[in-house]
PDB file of C-alpha atoms in Angstrom:
ATOM      1  CA  UNK A   1       0.000   0.000   0.000  1.00  0.00           C
ATOM      2  CA  UNK A   2       1.529   3.321  -1.020  1.00  0.00           C
ATOM      3  CA  UNK A   3       1.671   6.566   0.950  1.00  0.00           C
ATOM      4  CA  UNK A   4      -1.177   8.170  -0.976  1.00  0.00           C
ATOM      5  CA  UNK A   5      -3.561   5.299  -0.220  1.00  0.00           C
ATOM      6  CA  UNK A   6      -2.521   5.326   3.445  1.00  0.00           C
ATOM      7  CA  UNK A   7      -3.103   9.083   3.575  1.00  0.00           C
ATOM      8  CA  UNK A   8      -6.565   8.690   2.025  1.00  0.00           C
ATOM      9  CA  UNK A   9      -7.485   6.000   4.551  1.00  0.00           C
ATOM     10  CA  UNK A  10      -6.276   8.137   7.458  1.00  0.00           C
ATOM     11  CA  UNK A  11      -8.170  11.125   6.030  1.00  0.00           C
ATOM     12  CA  UNK A  12     -11.301   8.969   5.911  1.00  0.00           C
ATOM     13  CA  UNK A  13     -10.845   7.983   9.550  1.00  0.00           C
ATOM     14  CA  UNK A  14     -10.273  11.621  10.559  1.00  0.00           C
ATOM     15  CA  UNK A  15     -13.276  12.947   8.675  1.00  0.00           C
ATOM     16  CA  UNK A  16     -15.676  10.327  10.023  1.00  0.00           C
ATOM     17  CA  UNK A  17     -14.543  10.488  13.649  1.00  0.00           C
ATOM     18  CA  UNK A  18     -13.558  14.134  14.270  1.00  0.00           C
ATOM     19  CA  UNK A  19     -16.993  15.322  15.344  1.00  0.00           C
ATOM     20  CA  UNK A  20     -18.303  12.036  16.745  1.00  0.00           C
ATOM     21  CA  UNK A  21     -17.718  11.430  20.485  1.00  0.00           C
ATOM     22  CA  UNK A  22     -15.219   8.641  19.797  1.00  0.00           C
ATOM     23  CA  UNK A  23     -11.833  10.460  19.473  1.00  0.00           C
ATOM     24  CA  UNK A  24     -10.438  11.088  16.014  1.00  0.00           C
ATOM     25  CA  UNK A  25      -6.856  11.307  17.302  1.00  0.00           C
ATOM     26  CA  UNK A  26      -7.228   7.962  19.045  1.00  0.00           C
ATOM     27  CA  UNK A  27      -8.601   6.331  15.904  1.00  0.00           C
ATOM     28  CA  UNK A  28      -5.817   7.864  13.801  1.00  0.00           C
ATOM     29  CA  UNK A  29      -3.139   6.532  16.165  1.00  0.00           C
ATOM     30  CA  UNK A  30      -4.579   3.027  15.967  1.00  0.00           C
ATOM     31  CA  UNK A  31      -5.159   3.222  12.197  1.00  0.00           C
ATOM     32  CA  UNK A  32      -1.604   4.444  11.600  1.00  0.00           C
ATOM     33  CA  UNK A  33      -0.300   1.572  13.720  1.00  0.00           C
ATOM     34  CA  UNK A  34      -2.389  -0.956  11.771  1.00  0.00           C
ATOM     35  CA  UNK A  35      -1.170   0.476   8.459  1.00  0.00           C
ATOM     36  CA  UNK A  36       2.401   0.576   9.770  1.00  0.00           C
ATOM     37  CA  UNK A  37       2.579   4.279   8.982  1.00  0.00           C
ATOM     38  CA  UNK A  38       5.558   5.919  10.603  1.00  0.00           C
ATOM     39  CA  UNK A  39       4.833   9.561  11.351  1.00  0.00           C
ATOM     40  CA  UNK A  40       7.072  12.224  12.812  1.00  0.00           C
ATOM     41  CA  UNK A  41       5.742  12.870  16.284  1.00  0.00           C
ATOM     42  CA  UNK A  42       2.064  12.751  15.377  1.00  0.00           C
ATOM     43  CA  UNK A  43       2.355  15.629  12.887  1.00  0.00           C
ATOM     44  CA  UNK A  44       0.256  13.994  10.164  1.00  0.00           C
ATOM     45  CA  UNK A  45      -2.515  13.039  12.600  1.00  0.00           C
ATOM     46  CA  UNK A  46      -2.755  16.654  13.764  1.00  0.00           C
ATOM     47  CA  UNK A  47      -2.365  18.406  10.406  1.00  0.00           C
ATOM     48  CA  UNK A  48      -5.121  16.528   8.568  1.00  0.00           C
ATOM     49  CA  UNK A  49      -7.537  17.873  11.179  1.00  0.00           C
ATOM     50  CA  UNK A  50      -7.422  21.031   9.065  1.00  0.00           C
ATOM     51  CA  UNK A  51      -9.757  19.258   6.634  1.00  0.00           C
ATOM     52  CA  UNK A  52     -12.331  18.969   9.413  1.00  0.00           C
ATOM     53  CA  UNK A  53     -11.884  22.647  10.313  1.00  0.00           C
ATOM     54  CA  UNK A  54     -12.530  23.644   6.706  1.00  0.00           C
ATOM     55  CA  UNK A  55     -15.625  21.429   6.711  1.00  0.00           C
ATOM     56  CA  UNK A  56     -17.040  23.342   9.704  1.00  0.00           C
ATOM     57  CA  UNK A  57     -16.324  26.680   8.011  1.00  0.00           C
ATOM     58  CA  UNK A  58     -18.035  25.558   4.797  1.00  0.00           C
ATOM     59  CA  UNK A  59     -21.013  24.000   6.618  1.00  0.00           C
ATOM     60  CA  UNK A  60     -21.597  27.149   8.685  1.00  0.00           C
ATOM     61  CA  UNK A  61     -20.426  29.587   5.983  1.00  0.00           C
ATOM     62  CA  UNK A  62     -23.710  31.484   5.772  1.00  0.00           C
ATOM     63  CA  UNK A  63     -23.983  31.811   9.558  1.00  0.00           C
ATOM     64  CA  UNK A  64     -20.329  32.792   9.915  1.00  0.00           C
ATOM     65  CA  UNK A  65     -20.585  35.463   7.224  1.00  0.00           C
ATOM     66  CA  UNK A  66     -23.741  36.826   8.793  1.00  0.00           C
ATOM     67  CA  UNK A  67     -22.096  36.956  12.203  1.00  0.00           C
ATOM     68  CA  UNK A  68     -19.014  38.678  10.768  1.00  0.00           C
ATOM     69  CA  UNK A  69     -21.236  41.414   9.299  1.00  0.00           C
ATOM     70  CA  UNK A  70     -23.228  41.735  12.516  1.00  0.00           C
ATOM     71  CA  UNK A  71     -20.206  41.701  14.833  1.00  0.00           C
ATOM     72  CA  UNK A  72     -19.868  45.510  15.138  1.00  0.00           C
ATOM     73  CA  UNK A  73     -23.576  46.035  15.831  1.00  0.00           C
ATOM     74  CA  UNK A  74     -24.877  43.002  17.737  1.00  0.00           C
ATOM     75  CA  UNK A  75     -23.518  42.490  21.272  1.00  0.00           C
ATOM     76  CA  UNK A  76     -24.857  38.926  21.440  1.00  0.00           C
ATOM     77  CA  UNK A  77     -22.701  37.933  18.449  1.00  0.00           C
ATOM     78  CA  UNK A  78     -19.638  39.522  20.056  1.00  0.00           C
ATOM     79  CA  UNK A  79     -20.463  37.655  23.268  1.00  0.00           C
ATOM     80  CA  UNK A  80     -20.689  34.367  21.362  1.00  0.00           C
ATOM     81  CA  UNK A  81     -17.232  34.736  19.845  1.00  0.00           C
ATOM     82  CA  UNK A  82     -15.779  35.967  23.114  1.00  0.00           C
ATOM     83  CA  UNK A  83     -17.119  32.725  24.571  1.00  0.00           C
ATOM     84  CA  UNK A  84     -15.498  30.686  21.804  1.00  0.00           C
ATOM     85  CA  UNK A  85     -12.149  32.390  22.436  1.00  0.00           C
ATOM     86  CA  UNK A  86     -12.408  31.876  26.211  1.00  0.00           C
ATOM     87  CA  UNK A  87     -13.336  28.215  25.722  1.00  0.00           C
ATOM     88  CA  UNK A  88     -10.332  27.767  23.434  1.00  0.00           C
ATOM     89  CA  UNK A  89      -7.747  29.154  25.873  1.00  0.00           C
ATOM     90  CA  UNK A  90      -7.492  26.398  28.562  1.00  0.00           C
ATOM     91  CA  UNK A  91      -6.687  23.572  26.126  1.00  0.00           C
ATOM     92  CA  UNK A  92      -4.459  25.888  24.078  1.00  0.00           C
ATOM     93  CA  UNK A  93      -2.376  26.760  27.126  1.00  0.00           C
ATOM     94  CA  UNK A  94      -2.055  23.181  28.371  1.00  0.00           C
ATOM     95  CA  UNK A  95      -1.373  21.908  24.863  1.00  0.00           C
ATOM     96  CA  UNK A  96       1.383  24.460  24.367  1.00  0.00           C
ATOM     97  CA  UNK A  97       3.015  23.609  27.691  1.00  0.00           C
ATOM     98  CA  UNK A  98       2.759  19.825  27.500  1.00  0.00           C
ATOM     99  CA  UNK A  99       2.456  18.931  23.789  1.00  0.00           C
ATOM    100  CA  UNK A 100       5.864  17.243  23.623  1.00  0.00           C
ATOM    101  CA  UNK A 101       5.188  15.112  26.700  1.00  0.00           C
ATOM    102  CA  UNK A 102       1.689  14.224  25.487  1.00  0.00           C
ATOM    103  CA  UNK A 103       2.985  13.138  22.081  1.00  0.00           C
ATOM    104  CA  UNK A 104       5.918  11.228  23.546  1.00  0.00           C
ATOM    105  CA  UNK A 105       4.132   9.355  26.309  1.00  0.00           C
ATOM    106  CA  UNK A 106       0.437   9.189  25.392  1.00  0.00           C
ATOM    107  CA  UNK A 107       0.325   8.684  21.602  1.00  0.00           C
ATOM    108  CA  UNK A 108      -0.014   4.888  21.804  1.00  0.00           C
ATOM    109  CA  UNK A 109      -2.752   2.292  21.186  1.00  0.00           C
ATOM    110  CA  UNK A 110      -2.733   1.302  24.872  1.00  0.00           C
ATOM    111  CA  UNK A 111      -3.531   4.864  25.971  1.00  0.00           C
ATOM    112  CA  UNK A 112      -6.239   5.091  23.306  1.00  0.00           C
ATOM    113  CA  UNK A 113      -7.801   1.784  24.387  1.00  0.00           C
ATOM    114  CA  UNK A 114      -7.946   2.722  28.067  1.00  0.00           C
ATOM    115  CA  UNK A 115      -9.288   6.199  27.290  1.00  0.00           C
ATOM    116  CA  UNK A 116     -11.994   4.778  25.036  1.00  0.00           C
ATOM    117  CA  UNK A 117     -13.114   2.333  27.737  1.00  0.00           C
ATOM    118  CA  UNK A 118     -13.108   4.816  30.618  1.00  0.00           C
ATOM    119  CA  UNK A 119     -14.610   7.567  28.479  1.00  0.00           C
ATOM    120  CA  UNK A 120     -17.313   5.228  27.236  1.00  0.00           C
ATOM    121  CA  UNK A 121     -18.274   4.282  30.798  1.00  0.00           C
ATOM    122  CA  UNK A 122     -18.374   7.953  31.818  1.00  0.00           C
ATOM    123  CA  UNK A 123     -20.443   8.818  28.733  1.00  0.00           C
ATOM    124  CA  UNK A 124     -22.939   6.074  29.591  1.00  0.00           C
ATOM    125  CA  UNK A 125     -23.281   7.271  33.195  1.00  0.00           C
ATOM    126  CA  UNK A 126     -23.670  10.928  32.217  1.00  0.00           C
ATOM    127  CA  UNK A 127     -26.261  10.095  29.574  1.00  0.00           C
ATOM    128  CA  UNK A 128     -28.266   8.395  32.312  1.00  0.00           C
ATOM    129  CA  UNK A 129     -28.783  11.781  33.932  1.00  0.00           C
ATOM    130  CA  UNK A 130     -31.604  14.173  33.170  1.00  0.00           C
ATOM    131  CA  UNK A 131     -30.330  17.538  31.956  1.00  0.00           C
ATOM    132  CA  UNK A 132     -32.218  20.783  32.445  1.00  0.00           C
ATOM    133  CA  UNK A 133     -31.546  22.838  29.340  1.00  0.00           C
ATOM    134  CA  UNK A 134     -31.572  26.580  30.000  1.00  0.00           C
ATOM    135  CA  UNK A 135     -29.688  27.639  26.872  1.00  0.00           C
ATOM    136  CA  UNK A 136     -31.223  26.826  23.514  1.00  0.00           C
ATOM    137  CA  UNK A 137     -29.301  29.092  21.120  1.00  0.00           C
ATOM    138  CA  UNK A 138     -25.631  29.807  20.463  1.00  0.00           C
ATOM    139  CA  UNK A 139     -26.027  33.521  21.163  1.00  0.00           C
ATOM    140  CA  UNK A 140     -27.318  32.677  24.665  1.00  0.00           C
ATOM    141  CA  UNK A 141     -24.095  30.911  25.736  1.00  0.00           C
ATOM    142  CA  UNK A 142     -22.589  32.943  28.568  1.00  0.00           C
ATOM    143  CA  UNK A 143     -18.980  33.355  29.727  1.00  0.00           C
ATOM    144  CA  UNK A 144     -19.276  30.888  32.587  1.00  0.00           C
ATOM    145  CA  UNK A 145     -20.709  28.174  30.317  1.00  0.00           C
ATOM    146  CA  UNK A 146     -18.010  28.781  27.710  1.00  0.00           C
ATOM    147  CA  UNK A 147     -15.232  28.458  30.291  1.00  0.00           C
ATOM    148  CA  UNK A 148     -16.696  25.205  31.631  1.00  0.00           C
ATOM    149  CA  UNK A 149     -16.831  23.797  28.094  1.00  0.00           C
ATOM    150  CA  UNK A 150     -13.234  24.943  27.558  1.00  0.00           C
ATOM    151  CA  UNK A 151     -12.047  23.251  30.751  1.00  0.00           C
ATOM    152  CA  UNK A 152     -13.889  20.067  29.771  1.00  0.00           C
ATOM    153  CA  UNK A 153     -12.172  20.159  26.378  1.00  0.00           C
ATOM    154  CA  UNK A 154      -8.784  19.931  28.146  1.00  0.00           C
ATOM    155  CA  UNK A 155      -9.522  16.266  28.874  1.00  0.00           C
ATOM    156  CA  UNK A 156      -9.237  15.615  25.133  1.00  0.00           C
ATOM    157  CA  UNK A 157      -5.484  16.279  25.259  1.00  0.00           C
ATOM    158  CA  UNK A 158      -5.339  12.606  26.233  1.00  0.00           C
ATOM    159  CA  UNK A 159      -5.740  10.562  23.005  1.00  0.00           C
ATOM    160  CA  UNK A 160      -8.923   8.522  23.073  1.00  0.00           C
ATOM    161  CA  UNK A 161     -10.948  10.909  25.242  1.00  0.00           C
ATOM    162  CA  UNK A 162     -12.509  12.838  22.300  1.00  0.00           C
ATOM    163  CA  UNK A 163     -12.619  16.604  21.928  1.00  0.00           C
ATOM    164  CA  UNK A 164     -16.214  16.586  20.724  1.00  0.00           C
ATOM    165  CA  UNK A 165     -17.405  14.286  23.536  1.00  0.00           C
ATOM    166  CA  UNK A 166     -15.736  16.297  26.291  1.00  0.00           C
ATOM    167  CA  UNK A 167     -16.912  19.664  24.955  1.00  0.00           C
ATOM    168  CA  UNK A 168     -20.476  18.523  24.215  1.00  0.00           C
ATOM    169  CA  UNK A 169     -20.862  16.823  27.591  1.00  0.00           C
ATOM    170  CA  UNK A 170     -19.357  19.906  29.246  1.00  0.00           C
ATOM    171  CA  UNK A 171     -21.998  21.959  27.479  1.00  0.00           C
ATOM    172  CA  UNK A 172     -24.819  19.668  28.600  1.00  0.00           C
ATOM    173  CA  UNK A 173     -23.615  19.770  32.205  1.00  0.00           C
ATOM    174  CA  UNK A 174     -23.638  23.561  32.193  1.00  0.00           C
ATOM    175  CA  UNK A 175     -27.173  23.879  30.825  1.00  0.00           C
ATOM    176  CA  UNK A 176     -26.888  23.916  27.042  1.00  0.00           C
ATOM    177  CA  UNK A 177     -29.401  21.812  25.152  1.00  0.00           C
ATOM    178  CA  UNK A 178     -27.952  19.074  22.961  1.00  0.00           C
ATOM    179  CA  UNK A 179     -28.118  20.867  19.558  1.00  0.00           C
ATOM    180  CA  UNK A 180     -26.593  24.042  21.057  1.00  0.00           C
ATOM    181  CA  UNK A 181     -23.845  22.113  22.855  1.00  0.00           C
ATOM    182  CA  UNK A 182     -23.038  20.296  19.611  1.00  0.00           C
ATOM    183  CA  UNK A 183     -23.004  23.483  17.530  1.00  0.00           C
ATOM    184  CA  UNK A 184     -20.815  25.273  20.108  1.00  0.00           C
ATOM    185  CA  UNK A 185     -18.410  22.325  19.957  1.00  0.00           C
ATOM    186  CA  UNK A 186     -18.249  22.734  16.173  1.00  0.00           C
ATOM    187  CA  UNK A 187     -17.536  26.464  16.492  1.00  0.00           C
ATOM    188  CA  UNK A 188     -14.898  25.749  19.138  1.00  0.00           C
ATOM    189  CA  UNK A 189     -13.174  23.337  16.766  1.00  0.00           C
ATOM    190  CA  UNK A 190     -12.272  26.213  14.412  1.00  0.00           C
ATOM    191  CA  UNK A 191      -9.651  27.875  16.659  1.00  0.00           C
ATOM    192  CA  UNK A 192      -8.758  24.685  18.534  1.00  0.00           C
ATOM    193  CA  UNK A 193      -7.970  22.482  15.540  1.00  0.00           C
ATOM    194  CA  UNK A 194      -6.905  25.331  13.268  1.00  0.00           C
ATOM    195  CA  UNK A 195      -4.203  26.665  15.601  1.00  0.00           C
ATOM    196  CA  UNK A 196      -3.175  23.141  16.656  1.00  0.00           C
ATOM    197  CA  UNK A 197      -2.554  22.401  12.980  1.00  0.00           C
ATOM    198  CA  UNK A 198      -0.529  25.578  12.513  1.00  0.00           C
ATOM    199  CA  UNK A 199       1.524  24.829  15.634  1.00  0.00           C
ATOM    200  CA  UNK A 200       2.168  21.249  14.495  1.00  0.00           C
ATOM    201  CA  UNK A 201       3.281  22.449  11.053  1.00  0.00           C
ATOM    202  CA  UNK A 202       5.702  24.952  12.552  1.00  0.00           C
ATOM    203  CA  UNK A 203       7.136  22.410  15.001  1.00  0.00           C
ATOM    204  CA  UNK A 204       7.381  19.607  12.470  1.00  0.00           C
ATOM    205  CA  UNK A 205       8.476  21.605   9.425  1.00  0.00           C
ATOM    206  CA  UNK A 206      12.001  20.158   9.452  1.00  0.00           C
ATOM    207  CA  UNK A 207      10.713  16.588   9.611  1.00  0.00           C
ATOM    208  CA  UNK A 208       8.348  17.109   6.657  1.00  0.00           C
ATOM    209  CA  UNK A 209      10.109  16.631   3.340  1.00  0.00           C
ATOM    210  CA  UNK A 210       8.786  17.253  -0.159  1.00  0.00           C
ATOM    211  CA  UNK A 211       7.570  13.672  -0.595  1.00  0.00           C
ATOM    212  CA  UNK A 212       5.051  14.044   2.227  1.00  0.00           C
ATOM    213  CA  UNK A 213       3.142  17.059   0.934  1.00  0.00           C
ATOM    214  CA  UNK A 214       1.266  15.083  -1.730  1.00  0.00           C
ATOM    215  CA  UNK A 215      -0.099  12.464   0.707  1.00  0.00           C
ATOM    216  CA  UNK A 216      -0.804  15.219   3.224  1.00  0.00           C
ATOM    217  CA  UNK A 217      -2.982  17.072   0.707  1.00  0.00           C
ATOM    218  CA  UNK A 218      -4.808  13.828  -0.123  1.00  0.00           C
ATOM    219  CA  UNK A 219      -5.482  13.237   3.569  1.00  0.00           C
ATOM    220  CA  UNK A 220      -6.734  16.799   3.965  1.00  0.00           C
ATOM    221  CA  UNK A 221      -9.077  16.518   0.980  1.00  0.00           C
ATOM    222  CA  UNK A 222     -10.570  13.205   2.099  1.00  0.00           C
ATOM    223  CA  UNK A 223     -10.992  14.385   5.685  1.00  0.00           C
ATOM    224  CA  UNK A 224     -12.730  17.561   4.449  1.00  0.00           C
ATOM    225  CA  UNK A 225     -15.324  15.690   2.375  1.00  0.00           C
ATOM    226  CA  UNK A 226     -16.083  13.036   4.981  1.00  0.00           C
ATOM    227  CA  UNK A 227     -16.182  15.559   7.857  1.00  0.00           C
ATOM    228  CA  UNK A 228     -18.634  17.713   5.886  1.00  0.00           C
ATOM    229  CA  UNK A 229     -20.954  14.721   5.581  1.00  0.00           C
ATOM    230  CA  UNK A 230     -20.442  13.734   9.228  1.00  0.00           C
ATOM    231  CA  UNK A 231     -21.390  17.193  10.561  1.00  0.00           C
ATOM    232  CA  UNK A 232     -24.812  17.160   8.927  1.00  0.00           C
ATOM    233  CA  UNK A 233     -25.447  13.584  10.030  1.00  0.00           C
ATOM    234  CA  UNK A 234     -24.456  14.261  13.650  1.00  0.00           C
ATOM    235  CA  UNK A 235     -26.652  17.353  13.923  1.00  0.00           C
ATOM    236  CA  UNK A 236     -29.632  15.310  12.726  1.00  0.00           C
ATOM    237  CA  UNK A 237     -28.708  12.438  15.048  1.00  0.00           C
ATOM    238  CA  UNK A 238     -28.404  14.514  18.237  1.00  0.00           C
ATOM    239  CA  UNK A 239     -31.794  16.091  17.647  1.00  0.00           C
ATOM    240  CA  UNK A 240     -33.369  12.663  18.235  1.00  0.00           C
ATOM    241  CA  UNK A 241     -30.855  10.526  20.181  1.00  0.00           C
ATOM    242  CA  UNK A 242     -28.438  10.572  23.082  1.00  0.00           C
ATOM    243  CA  UNK A 243     -24.836   9.271  22.959  1.00  0.00           C
ATOM    244  CA  UNK A 244     -25.311   5.880  24.619  1.00  0.00           C
ATOM    245  CA  UNK A 245     -24.727   4.078  21.327  1.00  0.00           C
ATOM    246  CA  UNK A 246     -21.352   5.781  21.060  1.00  0.00           C
ATOM    247  CA  UNK A 247     -20.607   4.829  24.672  1.00  0.00           C
ATOM    248  CA  UNK A 248     -21.134   1.154  23.814  1.00  0.00           C
ATOM    249  CA  UNK A 249     -18.986   1.496  20.707  1.00  0.00           C
ATOM    250  CA  UNK A 250     -16.175   3.145  22.697  1.00  0.00           C
ATOM    251  CA  UNK A 251     -16.110   0.370  25.285  1.00  0.00           C
ATOM    252  CA  UNK A 252     -16.173  -2.433  22.712  1.00  0.00           C
ATOM    253  CA  UNK A 253     -13.571  -0.741  20.524  1.00  0.00           C
ATOM    254  CA  UNK A 254     -11.373  -0.052  23.547  1.00  0.00           C
ATOM    255  CA  UNK A 255     -11.345  -3.680  24.641  1.00  0.00           C
ATOM    256  CA  UNK A 256     -10.735  -4.819  21.051  1.00  0.00           C
ATOM    257  CA  UNK A 257      -7.738  -2.465  20.695  1.00  0.00           C
ATOM    258  CA  UNK A 258      -6.427  -3.474  24.114  1.00  0.00           C
ATOM    259  CA  UNK A 259      -6.693  -7.177  23.296  1.00  0.00           C
ATOM    260  CA  UNK A 260      -5.074  -6.752  19.892  1.00  0.00           C
ATOM    261  CA  UNK A 261      -2.230  -4.648  21.308  1.00  0.00           C
ATOM    262  CA  UNK A 262      -1.456  -7.096  24.114  1.00  0.00           C
ATOM    263  CA  UNK A 263      -1.806 -10.187  21.898  1.00  0.00           C
ATOM    264  CA  UNK A 264       0.378  -9.206  18.957  1.00  0.00           C
TER     265      UNK A 264
END
């Protein structure tokens, strides 16, 4: 299997899993291990997330353009984006301080397996609770709620936890209804994944040679298309279902990865 095919497969995994509560980074680590893809410090896994970021921007293009025009005049729109920035900061700070240690010690199938299992159990327990939704629109998200979502997102620095799961559940716990928590998680992905990609490119620029740019672009393109489809599907899904099905998947996948890793 050549590098381009591997990149396309990894892009497919990224696009499908980025916005589902199952951890795209965890799935990419396991997929890369299965494909025997040797990456330079997780750079490829991080950079192809840009495809998912572009998918969010395209999906919400009309809303984003409208908000950009209304930003000078509508305080609720300014408050929304202030909330997005505040929610971005905790994970950005911790990621900047500990990215090398996280990549060195936690980017492994064992970590992913354990995180999937524990996270799945937590997701199941939390979904057994009854949430009182007080916030039903993005422009109603306040500073306190945004900061809680941002702190919850920090858990996703551990591969296998899932950025979308931690941020959506954080939103539910602080009073957002499920569609609003999901949409806020999508908005939060723009600075979180976008700047993480830029940081990874700057750090890994010496390790990336000319032969890797072609596969990288393929991975980006595939992740963009599949993420665009996944966003629409997830928004329809959360309007009618909770995440217990994903909790079961996480636990089963975690034990499967753990068994495979220990057996081989």
